[in-house]
Amino acid sequence: MKDILLVDGYNVIGDWPELKPLRAGHLEEARDRLIDAMAEYQAYKGWRVIVVFDAHMVPGIGKNYQLKRVEVVYTKEHETADERIEKLVGELKNVETRVHVATSDYAEQSMTFGSGALRKSARELRHETKLVEKGIEEQLANQKKAIHKTTLPITEEMAEIFDKWRKRDL
């Protein structure tokens, strides 16, 4: 089964403690940080991720693009992120696809849940992104260990001798 995550961008920015202070004067930075977090989430989980931003914060844009394998959607003027997310749920939800909607907007959660999507609060999404970060760190640490391990069954003393030979210290 394929999973798709729809993220109500400004709703999540307004909820996450590390992004909320950026809303007032550094909204673009808050959007970039959210997209970065969703790119890691997408890469780790393998889900399709779509972040939807309201047009009222960026008037007249109404465009879609892909950034770091995350689909970013700016709604058209007079269209809310909630309306676009509801429309996307209707288009994407089928027998082979699970659609998850990340928002803390209760009305939006109820509407999308009624349409067959799974709901996820902004806080739950933040918690999951923190788990993804830990998972990535563990994978990197394991890869580093695997690189330094030898596949030959030798003693530590022999490994030191070989290491000195390699460094030409012997």
XYZ file of N, CA and C in Angstrom:
510
model
N 0.850 -1.185 0.000
C 0.000 0.000 0.000
C 0.893 1.245 0.000
N 0.500 2.229 -0.768
C 1.244 3.474 -0.909
C 0.719 4.485 0.120
N 1.637 5.256 0.718
C 1.247 6.269 1.692
C 1.573 7.657 1.162
N 0.643 8.577 1.393
C 0.830 9.970 1.016
C 0.544 10.824 2.241
N 1.424 11.785 2.511
C 1.226 12.707 3.624
C 0.948 14.093 3.070
N -0.209 14.647 3.431
C -0.568 16.022 3.092
C -0.362 16.870 4.341
N 0.401 17.938 4.215
C 0.741 18.775 5.369
C 0.148 20.168 5.180
N -0.627 20.614 6.153
C -1.137 21.983 6.177
C 0.014 22.852 6.683
N 0.771 23.424 5.751
C 2.034 24.087 6.050
C 1.977 25.148 7.132
N 1.119 26.149 6.962
C 1.091 27.237 7.942
C 0.521 26.783 9.279
N -0.340 25.799 9.271
C -0.862 25.263 10.514
C 0.267 24.600 11.314
N 1.100 23.835 10.633
C 2.222 23.170 11.302
C 3.241 24.208 11.777
N 3.533 25.196 10.937
C 4.477 26.254 11.343
C 3.967 26.944 12.603
N 2.663 27.180 12.679
C 2.085 27.838 13.846
C 2.061 26.970 15.091
N 2.317 25.678 14.943
C 2.272 24.760 16.083
C 3.660 24.371 16.593
N 4.599 24.194 15.706
C 5.916 23.711 16.127
C 6.691 24.820 16.831
N 7.199 24.548 18.042
C 7.870 25.591 18.816
C 9.107 26.181 18.130
N 9.795 25.394 17.302
C 10.987 25.916 16.639
C 10.650 26.760 15.403
N 9.416 26.648 14.905
C 9.012 27.397 13.713
C 8.095 28.576 14.047
N 7.329 28.448 15.091
C 6.325 29.460 15.457
C 6.917 30.870 15.585
N 8.081 31.042 16.235
C 8.629 32.402 16.359
C 9.043 33.028 15.015
N 9.254 32.207 13.999
C 9.691 32.716 12.699
C 8.540 33.263 11.862
N 7.304 32.970 12.271
C 6.127 33.388 11.487
C 6.089 34.886 11.233
N 6.399 35.666 12.254
C 6.232 37.118 12.161
C 7.186 37.769 11.145
N 8.484 37.527 11.280
C 9.419 38.237 10.429
C 10.209 37.391 9.460
N 10.154 36.081 9.617
C 10.991 35.194 8.795
C 10.179 34.012 8.280
N 9.051 34.312 7.676
C 8.139 33.265 7.224
C 8.782 32.348 6.183
N 9.585 32.925 5.292
C 10.240 32.114 4.270
C 11.190 31.094 4.907
N 11.904 31.520 5.937
C 12.790 30.591 6.648
C 11.995 29.482 7.327
N 10.853 29.826 7.913
C 9.997 28.813 8.550
C 9.516 27.802 7.509
N 9.111 28.284 6.333
C 8.681 27.373 5.263
C 9.834 26.465 4.838
N 11.024 27.053 4.672
C 12.189 26.265 4.256
C 12.526 25.183 5.278
N 12.469 25.538 6.549
C 12.774 24.548 7.602
C 11.740 23.423 7.619
N 10.483 23.774 7.429
C 9.440 22.751 7.380
C 9.668 21.831 6.179
N 9.967 22.408 5.041
C 10.204 21.601 3.839
C 11.420 20.705 4.030
N 12.476 21.212 4.680
C 13.652 20.380 4.972
C 13.275 19.192 5.852
N 12.484 19.451 6.880
C 12.056 18.373 7.783
C 11.213 17.348 7.024
N 10.354 17.832 6.132
C 9.502 16.918 5.360
C 10.321 16.140 4.320
N 11.414 16.737 3.832
C 12.291 16.026 2.892
C 12.974 14.856 3.594
N 13.433 15.069 4.829
C 14.029 13.974 5.598
C 12.984 12.901 5.879
N 11.802 13.332 6.255
C 10.692 12.415 6.533
C 10.403 11.574 5.300
N 10.298 12.225 4.144
C 10.005 11.545 2.887
C 11.100 10.544 2.538
N 12.349 10.959 2.682
C 13.471 10.081 2.333
C 13.534 8.862 3.259
N 13.260 9.065 4.521
C 13.348 7.987 5.501
C 12.171 7.015 5.376
N 10.964 7.568 5.250
C 9.765 6.721 5.245
C 9.376 6.243 3.847
N 9.838 6.947 2.820
C 9.492 6.561 1.459
C 8.092 6.977 1.031
N 7.469 7.858 1.782
C 6.131 8.323 1.465
C 6.204 9.485 0.473
N 5.128 9.693 -0.242
C 4.979 10.910 -1.039
C 4.514 11.989 -0.060
N 5.170 13.158 -0.087
C 4.825 14.232 0.842
C 4.450 15.477 0.046
N 3.295 16.046 0.392
C 2.810 17.268 -0.242
C 2.545 18.288 0.863
N 3.221 19.439 0.794
C 3.016 20.508 1.774
C 2.196 21.599 1.093
N 1.090 21.964 1.719
C 0.178 22.953 1.135
C 0.224 24.231 1.964
N 0.474 25.355 1.259
C 0.493 26.672 1.891
C -0.650 27.512 1.333
N -1.301 28.294 2.215
C -2.388 29.189 1.813
C -1.862 30.325 0.952
N -2.652 30.745 -0.023
C -2.284 31.868 -0.894
C -2.315 33.202 -0.152
N -3.109 33.292 0.909
C -3.236 34.599 1.557
C -1.913 35.090 2.146
N -0.974 34.186 2.379
C 0.334 34.591 2.894
C 1.284 34.968 1.751
N 1.028 34.444 0.566
C 1.822 34.756 -0.622
C 0.816 35.011 -1.742
N 0.258 36.211 -1.826
C -0.872 36.472 -2.721
C -0.586 36.173 -4.191
N -1.593 35.575 -4.832
C -1.592 35.398 -6.265
C -0.699 34.312 -6.813
N -0.038 33.542 -5.984
C 0.909 32.566 -6.521
C 0.184 31.404 -7.169
N -0.515 30.603 -6.426
C -1.257 29.474 -6.977
C -0.419 28.561 -7.844
N 0.685 28.068 -7.314
C 1.537 27.197 -8.127
C 1.996 25.980 -7.339
N 2.483 25.002 -8.085
C 3.013 23.771 -7.503
C 4.445 23.611 -7.989
N 5.296 23.093 -7.130
C 6.644 22.745 -7.552
C 7.194 21.687 -6.620
N 8.322 21.124 -7.012
C 8.947 20.077 -6.204
C 10.273 20.616 -5.677
N 10.494 20.436 -4.395
C 11.715 20.895 -3.750
C 12.203 19.774 -2.843
N 13.387 19.269 -3.116
C 13.971 18.196 -2.312
C 13.045 16.983 -2.242
N 12.415 16.645 -3.362
C 11.501 15.518 -3.496
C 10.206 15.688 -2.703
N 9.957 16.883 -2.211
C 8.714 17.206 -1.524
C 7.910 18.093 -2.473
N 6.639 17.753 -2.655
C 5.780 18.585 -3.488
C 5.268 19.749 -2.648
N 5.451 20.959 -3.157
C 5.020 22.161 -2.450
C 3.917 22.806 -3.278
N 2.790 23.071 -2.624
C 1.629 23.642 -3.300
C 1.270 24.957 -2.614
N 1.211 26.030 -3.422
C 0.659 27.296 -2.954
C -0.723 27.398 -3.589
N -1.743 27.586 -2.754
C -3.103 27.649 -3.277
C -3.291 28.907 -4.114
N -4.368 28.914 -4.884
C -4.732 30.104 -5.654
C -5.317 31.138 -4.699
N -5.400 32.367 -5.167
C -6.051 33.389 -4.340
C -7.482 32.958 -4.052
N -7.941 33.258 -2.860
C -9.296 32.931 -2.398
C -9.516 31.423 -2.249
N -8.436 30.645 -2.192
C -8.533 29.206 -1.919
C -7.685 28.937 -0.679
N -8.267 28.264 0.286
C -7.519 27.969 1.508
C -6.773 26.647 1.377
N -5.805 26.461 2.244
C -5.082 25.183 2.288
C -6.065 24.059 2.624
N -7.005 24.330 3.506
C -8.006 23.327 3.877
C -8.786 22.853 2.649
N -9.213 23.802 1.810
C -9.967 23.447 0.609
C -9.116 22.605 -0.336
N -7.850 23.001 -0.512
C -6.974 22.252 -1.421
C -6.700 20.859 -0.864
N -6.486 20.758 0.447
C -6.225 19.449 1.062
C -7.439 18.535 0.896
N -8.641 19.071 1.132
C -9.850 18.268 0.943
C -9.948 17.766 -0.495
N -9.637 18.641 -1.445
C -9.676 18.267 -2.857
C -8.639 17.171 -3.146
N -7.429 17.333 -2.599
C -6.367 16.341 -2.810
C -6.736 14.985 -2.202
N -7.353 15.006 -1.027
C -7.782 13.745 -0.405
C -8.734 13.020 -1.348
N -9.683 13.750 -1.910
C -10.637 13.149 -2.840
C -9.969 12.572 -4.080
N -8.942 13.271 -4.578
C -8.238 12.815 -5.783
C -7.312 11.633 -5.510
N -6.677 11.628 -4.349
C -5.604 10.665 -4.084
C -6.053 9.403 -3.358
N -7.111 9.483 -2.586
C -7.562 8.348 -1.771
C -8.167 7.267 -2.655
N -7.623 6.056 -2.545
C -8.201 4.903 -3.242
C -7.804 3.634 -2.490
N -8.130 2.488 -3.031
C -7.896 1.219 -2.337
C -6.409 0.948 -2.119
N -5.582 1.463 -2.993
C -4.142 1.186 -2.915
C -3.355 2.296 -2.225
N -4.044 3.344 -1.801
C -3.354 4.506 -1.241
C -3.965 4.925 0.091
N -3.095 5.096 1.085
C -3.503 5.669 2.372
C -3.069 7.131 2.359
N -3.994 8.006 2.656
C -3.692 9.433 2.703
C -3.722 9.864 4.166
N -2.651 10.510 4.599
C -2.534 11.036 5.965
C -2.556 12.558 5.851
N -3.295 13.210 6.722
C -3.363 14.667 6.715
C -2.834 15.182 8.047
N -1.790 16.019 7.955
C -1.184 16.590 9.160
C -1.665 18.027 9.335
N -2.481 18.227 10.350
C -2.987 19.550 10.710
C -3.523 19.483 12.141
N -3.498 20.612 12.806
C -4.115 20.662 14.133
C -5.465 21.371 14.082
N -5.915 21.680 12.901
C -7.220 22.300 12.690
C -8.279 21.210 12.841
N -9.049 21.282 13.915
C -10.008 20.228 14.220
C -11.049 20.044 13.119
N -11.541 21.153 12.566
C -12.548 21.049 11.504
C -11.963 20.332 10.291
N -10.718 20.659 9.956
C -10.053 20.017 8.824
C -9.826 18.527 9.104
N -9.421 18.209 10.329
C -9.227 16.801 10.704
C -10.530 16.022 10.529
N -11.626 16.586 10.998
C -12.924 15.912 10.898
C -13.339 15.720 9.452
N -13.155 16.764 8.645
C -13.555 16.699 7.239
C -12.732 15.643 6.495
N -11.425 15.644 6.681
C -10.579 14.692 5.951
C -10.775 13.274 6.470
N -11.001 13.145 7.764
C -11.248 11.816 8.329
C -12.534 11.248 7.753
N -13.539 12.117 7.603
C -14.802 11.693 7.004
C -14.653 11.291 5.544
N -13.607 11.803 4.896
C -13.349 11.467 3.488
C -12.474 10.228 3.340
N -12.094 9.638 4.460
C -11.308 8.406 4.402
C -9.824 8.583 4.629
N -9.384 9.802 4.914
C -7.962 10.029 5.189
C -7.684 9.772 6.668
N -6.435 9.525 6.977
C -6.010 9.371 8.366
C -5.524 10.721 8.862
N -5.860 11.054 10.070
C -5.473 12.367 10.580
C -4.268 12.259 11.490
N -3.523 13.338 11.517
C -2.306 13.403 12.322
C -2.184 14.854 12.770
N -2.030 15.078 14.050
C -1.900 16.450 14.523
C -0.493 16.965 14.213
N -0.342 18.283 14.251
C 0.978 18.882 14.010
C 1.978 18.382 15.058
N 1.522 18.202 16.278
C 2.391 17.708 17.350
C 2.843 16.274 17.062
N 1.919 15.433 16.583
C 2.285 14.056 16.226
C 3.307 14.039 15.088
N 3.103 14.916 14.103
C 4.046 14.987 12.991
C 5.422 15.423 13.480
N 5.461 16.383 14.378
C 6.745 16.837 14.935
C 7.436 15.686 15.659
N 6.677 14.939 16.444
C 7.230 13.792 17.161
C 7.796 12.768 16.165
N 7.061 12.505 15.106
C 7.533 11.558 14.094
C 8.791 12.058 13.402
N 8.864 13.374 13.137
C 10.073 13.904 12.484
C 11.283 13.781 13.408
N 11.077 13.921 14.701
C 12.182 13.733 15.652
C 12.639 12.275 15.657
N 11.687 11.340 15.569
C 12.048 9.919 15.490
C 12.796 9.620 14.192
N 12.384 10.261 13.109
C 13.072 10.094 11.828
C 14.513 10.595 11.940
N 14.699 11.759 12.571
C 16.057 12.299 12.758
C 16.930 11.312 13.531
N 16.381 10.742 14.596
C 17.132 9.746 15.380
C 17.445 8.518 14.538
N 16.475 8.066 13.750
C 16.677 6.908 12.889
C 17.782 7.151 11.871
N 17.810 8.347 11.300
C 18.846 8.696 10.329
C 20.212 8.718 11.009
N 20.278 9.308 12.203
C 21.544 9.343 12.952
C 22.045 7.935 13.251
N 21.133 7.040 13.647
C 21.522 5.654 13.927
C 22.015 4.952 12.680
N 21.341 5.175 11.552
C 21.778 4.563 10.293
C 23.168 5.045 9.906
N 23.425 6.344 10.073
C 24.746 6.881 9.746
C 25.820 6.302 10.658
N 25.514 6.195 11.944
C 26.473 5.621 12.893
C 26.767 4.167 12.541
N 25.741 3.400 12.194
C 25.934 1.994 11.809
C 26.751 1.873 10.532
N 26.530 2.780 9.592
C 27.305 2.758 8.353
C 28.768 3.056 8.632
N 29.033 4.008 9.524
C 30.421 4.337 9.871
C 31.107 3.138 10.526
N 30.386 2.451 11.405
C 30.945 1.260 12.049
C 31.235 0.177 11.019
N 30.320 -0.017 10.093
C 30.476 -1.060 9.074
C 31.666 -0.768 8.171
N 31.922 0.492 7.889
C 33.053 0.862 7.034
C 34.372 0.518 7.704
N 34.442 0.727 9.005
C 35.698 0.518 9.731
C 35.935 -0.928 10.140
N 34.947 -1.758 9.992
C 35.121 -3.163 10.351
C 35.830 -3.910 9.237
N 36.679 -4.840 9.609
C 37.336 -5.677 8.610
C 36.536 -6.963 8.438
N 36.654 -7.545 7.279
C 35.933 -8.791 7.053
C 36.849 -9.999 7.289
N 38.136 -9.730 7.544
C 39.081 -10.815 7.815
C 39.057 -11.159 9.297
N 39.083 -12.425 9.628
C 39.104 -12.802 11.050
C 40.534 -12.703 11.596
N 40.922 -11.500 12.069
C 42.277 -11.316 12.610
C 42.199 -10.764 14.028
N 43.285 -10.915 14.743
C 43.329 -10.412 16.122
C 43.545 -8.910 16.098
N 43.321 -8.287 17.258
C 43.539 -6.851 17.395
C 45.010 -6.509 17.149
N 45.913 -7.380 17.649
C 47.344 -7.147 17.488
C 47.725 -7.129 16.001
N 47.192 -8.067 15.240
C 47.481 -8.104 13.811
C 46.870 -6.889 13.104
N 45.704 -6.476 13.536
C 45.065 -5.309 12.942
C 45.916 -4.065 13.159
N 46.518 -3.950 14.358
C 47.410 -2.816 14.643
C 48.646 -2.852 13.756
N 49.220 -4.041 13.558
C 50.395 -4.179 12.687
C 50.039 -3.765 11.253
N 48.909 -4.252 10.759
C 48.480 -3.880 9.419
C 48.227 -2.371 9.318
N 47.678 -1.804 10.366
C 47.414 -0.376 10.365
C 48.722 0.401 10.308
N 49.746 -0.057 11.052
C 51.059 0.597 11.003
C 51.674 0.456 9.630
N 51.542 -0.706 9.013
C 52.059 -0.895 7.661
C 51.372 0.075 6.712
N 50.075 0.180 6.895
C 49.302 1.080 6.039
C 49.806 2.511 6.193
N 50.122 2.884 7.410
C 50.612 4.243 7.683
C 52.121 4.359 7.475
N 52.783 3.241 7.182
C 54.239 3.171 6.967
C 55.014 3.574 8.223
N 54.473 3.183 9.389
C 55.134 3.474 10.668
C 56.032 2.338 11.127
N 56.037 1.211 10.477
C 56.787 0.043 10.934
C 58.150 -0.008 10.299
